[in-house]
PDB file of C-alpha atoms in Angstrom:
ATOM      1  CA  UNK A  30       8.986  12.774   7.780  1.00  0.00           C
ATOM      2  CA  UNK A  31      11.113  11.312  10.513  1.00  0.00           C
ATOM      3  CA  UNK A  32      14.845  11.359   9.955  1.00  0.00           C
ATOM      4  CA  UNK A  33      15.072   7.680  10.937  1.00  0.00           C
ATOM      5  CA  UNK A  34      13.395   6.375   7.784  1.00  0.00           C
ATOM      6  CA  UNK A  35      12.830   7.265   4.156  1.00  0.00           C
ATOM      7  CA  UNK A  36      10.174   6.385   1.594  1.00  0.00           C
ATOM      8  CA  UNK A  37      11.171   5.360  -1.914  1.00  0.00           C
ATOM      9  CA  UNK A  38       9.324   4.276  -5.055  1.00  0.00           C
ATOM     10  CA  UNK A  39      12.512   2.762  -6.505  1.00  0.00           C
ATOM     11  CA  UNK A  40      11.537  -0.817  -7.422  1.00  0.00           C
ATOM     12  CA  UNK A  41      15.173  -1.955  -7.171  1.00  0.00           C
ATOM     13  CA  UNK A  42      15.125  -1.328  -3.421  1.00  0.00           C
ATOM     14  CA  UNK A  43      12.154  -3.579  -2.658  1.00  0.00           C
ATOM     15  CA  UNK A  44      12.826  -6.730  -0.683  1.00  0.00           C
ATOM     16  CA  UNK A  45      10.181  -8.827  -2.466  1.00  0.00           C
ATOM     17  CA  UNK A  46      10.768 -11.857  -0.250  1.00  0.00           C
ATOM     18  CA  UNK A  47      10.198  -9.763   2.863  1.00  0.00           C
ATOM     19  CA  UNK A  48       7.072  -8.156   1.407  1.00  0.00           C
ATOM     20  CA  UNK A  49       5.692 -11.583   0.513  1.00  0.00           C
ATOM     21  CA  UNK A  50       6.420 -12.914   3.989  1.00  0.00           C
ATOM     22  CA  UNK A  51       4.765  -9.939   5.682  1.00  0.00           C
ATOM     23  CA  UNK A  52       1.625 -10.041   3.590  1.00  0.00           C
ATOM     24  CA  UNK A  53       1.161 -13.795   3.309  1.00  0.00           C
ATOM     25  CA  UNK A  54       1.633 -14.449   7.029  1.00  0.00           C
ATOM     26  CA  UNK A  55       0.478 -11.289   8.838  1.00  0.00           C
ATOM     27  CA  UNK A  56      -1.935  -9.265   6.680  1.00  0.00           C
ATOM     28  CA  UNK A  57      -5.571 -10.378   6.987  1.00  0.00           C
ATOM     29  CA  UNK A  58      -6.297  -9.451   3.360  1.00  0.00           C
ATOM     30  CA  UNK A  59      -3.398 -11.459   1.881  1.00  0.00           C
ATOM     31  CA  UNK A  60      -2.946 -14.482   4.148  1.00  0.00           C
ATOM     32  CA  UNK A  61      -1.621 -17.391   2.130  1.00  0.00           C
ATOM     33  CA  UNK A  62      -0.940 -15.315  -0.985  1.00  0.00           C
ATOM     34  CA  UNK A  63       1.614 -17.183  -3.083  1.00  0.00           C
ATOM     35  CA  UNK A  64       5.024 -15.720  -3.835  1.00  0.00           C
ATOM     36  CA  UNK A  65       4.318 -15.900  -7.563  1.00  0.00           C
ATOM     37  CA  UNK A  66       1.087 -13.957  -7.182  1.00  0.00           C
ATOM     38  CA  UNK A  67       2.814 -11.353  -5.001  1.00  0.00           C
ATOM     39  CA  UNK A  68       5.646 -10.975  -7.505  1.00  0.00           C
ATOM     40  CA  UNK A  69       3.108 -10.422 -10.314  1.00  0.00           C
ATOM     41  CA  UNK A  70       1.309  -7.837  -8.168  1.00  0.00           C
ATOM     42  CA  UNK A  71       4.583  -5.999  -7.582  1.00  0.00           C
ATOM     43  CA  UNK A  72       5.470  -6.120 -11.282  1.00  0.00           C
ATOM     44  CA  UNK A  73       2.142  -4.577 -12.293  1.00  0.00           C
ATOM     45  CA  UNK A  74       1.996  -1.838  -9.681  1.00  0.00           C
ATOM     46  CA  UNK A  75       3.550   1.316  -8.328  1.00  0.00           C
ATOM     47  CA  UNK A  76       5.351   0.178  -5.169  1.00  0.00           C
ATOM     48  CA  UNK A  77       6.666   2.152  -2.240  1.00  0.00           C
ATOM     49  CA  UNK A  78       8.969   1.005   0.494  1.00  0.00           C
ATOM     50  CA  UNK A  79       9.807   2.524   3.859  1.00  0.00           C
ATOM     51  CA  UNK A  80      13.480   2.018   4.752  1.00  0.00           C
ATOM     52  CA  UNK A  81      15.630   2.565   7.816  1.00  0.00           C
ATOM     53  CA  UNK A  82      18.047   5.380   6.915  1.00  0.00           C
ATOM     54  CA  UNK A  83      20.909   3.812   8.824  1.00  0.00           C
ATOM     55  CA  UNK A  84      20.705   0.187   7.766  1.00  0.00           C
ATOM     56  CA  UNK A  85      18.643   0.343   4.573  1.00  0.00           C
ATOM     57  CA  UNK A  86      16.381  -2.386   5.997  1.00  0.00           C
ATOM     58  CA  UNK A  87      12.860  -2.327   4.596  1.00  0.00           C
ATOM     59  CA  UNK A  88      10.338  -1.499   7.333  1.00  0.00           C
ATOM     60  CA  UNK A  89       7.118  -1.062   5.365  1.00  0.00           C
ATOM     61  CA  UNK A  90       5.408  -1.360   2.020  1.00  0.00           C
ATOM     62  CA  UNK A  91       2.503   0.073   0.036  1.00  0.00           C
ATOM     63  CA  UNK A  92       1.255  -0.768  -3.433  1.00  0.00           C
ATOM     64  CA  UNK A  93      -0.877   1.210  -5.885  1.00  0.00           C
ATOM     65  CA  UNK A  94      -2.611  -0.279  -8.906  1.00  0.00           C
ATOM     66  CA  UNK A  95      -3.205   2.545 -11.375  1.00  0.00           C
ATOM     67  CA  UNK A  96      -3.593   3.452 -15.029  1.00  0.00           C
ATOM     68  CA  UNK A  97      -1.872   6.780 -14.220  1.00  0.00           C
ATOM     69  CA  UNK A  98      -4.745   8.613 -15.930  1.00  0.00           C
ATOM     70  CA  UNK A  99      -8.122   8.088 -14.273  1.00  0.00           C
ATOM     71  CA  UNK A 100      -8.005   5.589 -11.414  1.00  0.00           C
ATOM     72  CA  UNK A 101      -5.921   4.072  -8.626  1.00  0.00           C
ATOM     73  CA  UNK A 102      -6.381   1.408  -5.954  1.00  0.00           C
ATOM     74  CA  UNK A 103      -4.252   1.829  -2.840  1.00  0.00           C
ATOM     75  CA  UNK A 104      -3.539  -1.557  -1.284  1.00  0.00           C
ATOM     76  CA  UNK A 105      -1.130  -3.734   0.669  1.00  0.00           C
ATOM     77  CA  UNK A 106      -0.174  -0.948   3.094  1.00  0.00           C
ATOM     78  CA  UNK A 107       1.907  -2.744   5.706  1.00  0.00           C
ATOM     79  CA  UNK A 108       4.386  -1.789   8.428  1.00  0.00           C
ATOM     80  CA  UNK A 109       6.585  -4.368  10.145  1.00  0.00           C
ATOM     81  CA  UNK A 110       5.399  -4.979  13.727  1.00  0.00           C
ATOM     82  CA  UNK A 111       8.690  -3.772  15.250  1.00  0.00           C
ATOM     83  CA  UNK A 112       8.442  -0.483  13.307  1.00  0.00           C
ATOM     84  CA  UNK A 113       4.831   0.379  14.113  1.00  0.00           C
ATOM     85  CA  UNK A 114       3.945   3.499  16.050  1.00  0.00           C
ATOM     86  CA  UNK A 115       6.528   5.687  14.278  1.00  0.00           C
ATOM     87  CA  UNK A 116       4.258   7.141  11.600  1.00  0.00           C
ATOM     88  CA  UNK A 117       5.419   4.847   8.799  1.00  0.00           C
ATOM     89  CA  UNK A 118       1.903   3.877   7.710  1.00  0.00           C
ATOM     90  CA  UNK A 119       0.918   7.516   7.394  1.00  0.00           C
ATOM     91  CA  UNK A 120       4.174   8.310   5.603  1.00  0.00           C
ATOM     92  CA  UNK A 121       3.556   5.503   3.100  1.00  0.00           C
ATOM     93  CA  UNK A 122       0.019   6.709   2.368  1.00  0.00           C
ATOM     94  CA  UNK A 123       1.215  10.320   2.078  1.00  0.00           C
ATOM     95  CA  UNK A 124       3.990   9.265  -0.322  1.00  0.00           C
ATOM     96  CA  UNK A 125       1.617   7.147  -2.419  1.00  0.00           C
ATOM     97  CA  UNK A 126      -0.820  10.036  -2.780  1.00  0.00           C
ATOM     98  CA  UNK A 127       2.043  12.378  -3.672  1.00  0.00           C
ATOM     99  CA  UNK A 128       3.175   9.944  -6.389  1.00  0.00           C
ATOM    100  CA  UNK A 129      -0.360   9.955  -7.813  1.00  0.00           C
ATOM    101  CA  UNK A 130      -0.995  13.696  -7.577  1.00  0.00           C
ATOM    102  CA  UNK A 131       0.608  14.660 -10.931  1.00  0.00           C
ATOM    103  CA  UNK A 132      -1.807  12.391 -12.783  1.00  0.00           C
ATOM    104  CA  UNK A 133      -4.947  14.239 -11.669  1.00  0.00           C
ATOM    105  CA  UNK A 134      -6.836  11.008 -11.083  1.00  0.00           C
ATOM    106  CA  UNK A 135     -10.604  11.122 -10.798  1.00  0.00           C
ATOM    107  CA  UNK A 136     -10.755   8.393  -8.153  1.00  0.00           C
ATOM    108  CA  UNK A 137      -8.509   6.622  -5.658  1.00  0.00           C
ATOM    109  CA  UNK A 138     -10.100   3.692  -3.863  1.00  0.00           C
ATOM    110  CA  UNK A 139      -9.054   1.378  -1.069  1.00  0.00           C
ATOM    111  CA  UNK A 140     -10.549  -1.233   1.197  1.00  0.00           C
ATOM    112  CA  UNK A 141      -9.899  -1.611   4.909  1.00  0.00           C
ATOM    113  CA  UNK A 142     -11.305  -3.630   7.749  1.00  0.00           C
ATOM    114  CA  UNK A 143      -9.737  -1.701  10.612  1.00  0.00           C
ATOM    115  CA  UNK A 144      -7.964   1.508   9.544  1.00  0.00           C
ATOM    116  CA  UNK A 145     -10.811   3.835   8.630  1.00  0.00           C
ATOM    117  CA  UNK A 146      -9.550   6.568  10.943  1.00  0.00           C
ATOM    118  CA  UNK A 147      -6.098   6.513   9.367  1.00  0.00           C
ATOM    119  CA  UNK A 148      -7.454   6.910   5.845  1.00  0.00           C
ATOM    120  CA  UNK A 149     -10.096   9.477   6.808  1.00  0.00           C
ATOM    121  CA  UNK A 150      -7.181  11.690   7.858  1.00  0.00           C
ATOM    122  CA  UNK A 151      -6.152  11.762   4.189  1.00  0.00           C
ATOM    123  CA  UNK A 152      -9.648  12.592   2.933  1.00  0.00           C
ATOM    124  CA  UNK A 153     -10.894   9.085   2.158  1.00  0.00           C
ATOM    125  CA  UNK A 154     -14.558   8.525   2.953  1.00  0.00           C
ATOM    126  CA  UNK A 155     -17.268   6.008   2.101  1.00  0.00           C
ATOM    127  CA  UNK A 156     -18.463   6.345  -1.489  1.00  0.00           C
ATOM    128  CA  UNK A 157     -21.283   8.838  -1.947  1.00  0.00           C
ATOM    129  CA  UNK A 158     -23.230   6.252  -3.929  1.00  0.00           C
ATOM    130  CA  UNK A 159     -22.112   2.812  -2.747  1.00  0.00           C
ATOM    131  CA  UNK A 160     -24.904   1.234  -4.775  1.00  0.00           C
ATOM    132  CA  UNK A 161     -22.924   2.062  -7.901  1.00  0.00           C
ATOM    133  CA  UNK A 162     -19.936  -0.016  -6.844  1.00  0.00           C
ATOM    134  CA  UNK A 163     -19.813  -3.678  -7.701  1.00  0.00           C
ATOM    135  CA  UNK A 164     -17.223  -6.408  -7.293  1.00  0.00           C
ATOM    136  CA  UNK A 165     -16.550  -9.669  -9.083  1.00  0.00           C
ATOM    137  CA  UNK A 166     -15.272 -11.971  -6.357  1.00  0.00           C
ATOM    138  CA  UNK A 167     -14.467 -15.592  -7.225  1.00  0.00           C
ATOM    139  CA  UNK A 168     -16.191 -18.090  -4.936  1.00  0.00           C
TER     140      UNK A 168
END
């Protein structure tokens, strides 16, 4: 990991207002998400932040929804535009997977529109039997 930033799962360090702003205004999957909904998502998840070592400013975020026994959903991986290109996205994914490793989960899922190559580098691949997956999506 670069010496210019650190990754932490300490929920007290999260800048929830910043995370909400990033996701609700700049992340295609969360555009318009309300602050209340984002705060509930944070409260019910394992959260990781990427922070500048010098200033403590939050530079990135990742969230994992998990039962810590059988399943996890990696989501809301985001790096501030000014901090992109420094490996923070990869560091956040690596840290999230390391947090999950002790649980011996049977499955970690995610969805992406444009970062398949990034996640393939961590071993993610399309499901072997996509016909088994279903989603309940409100209209």
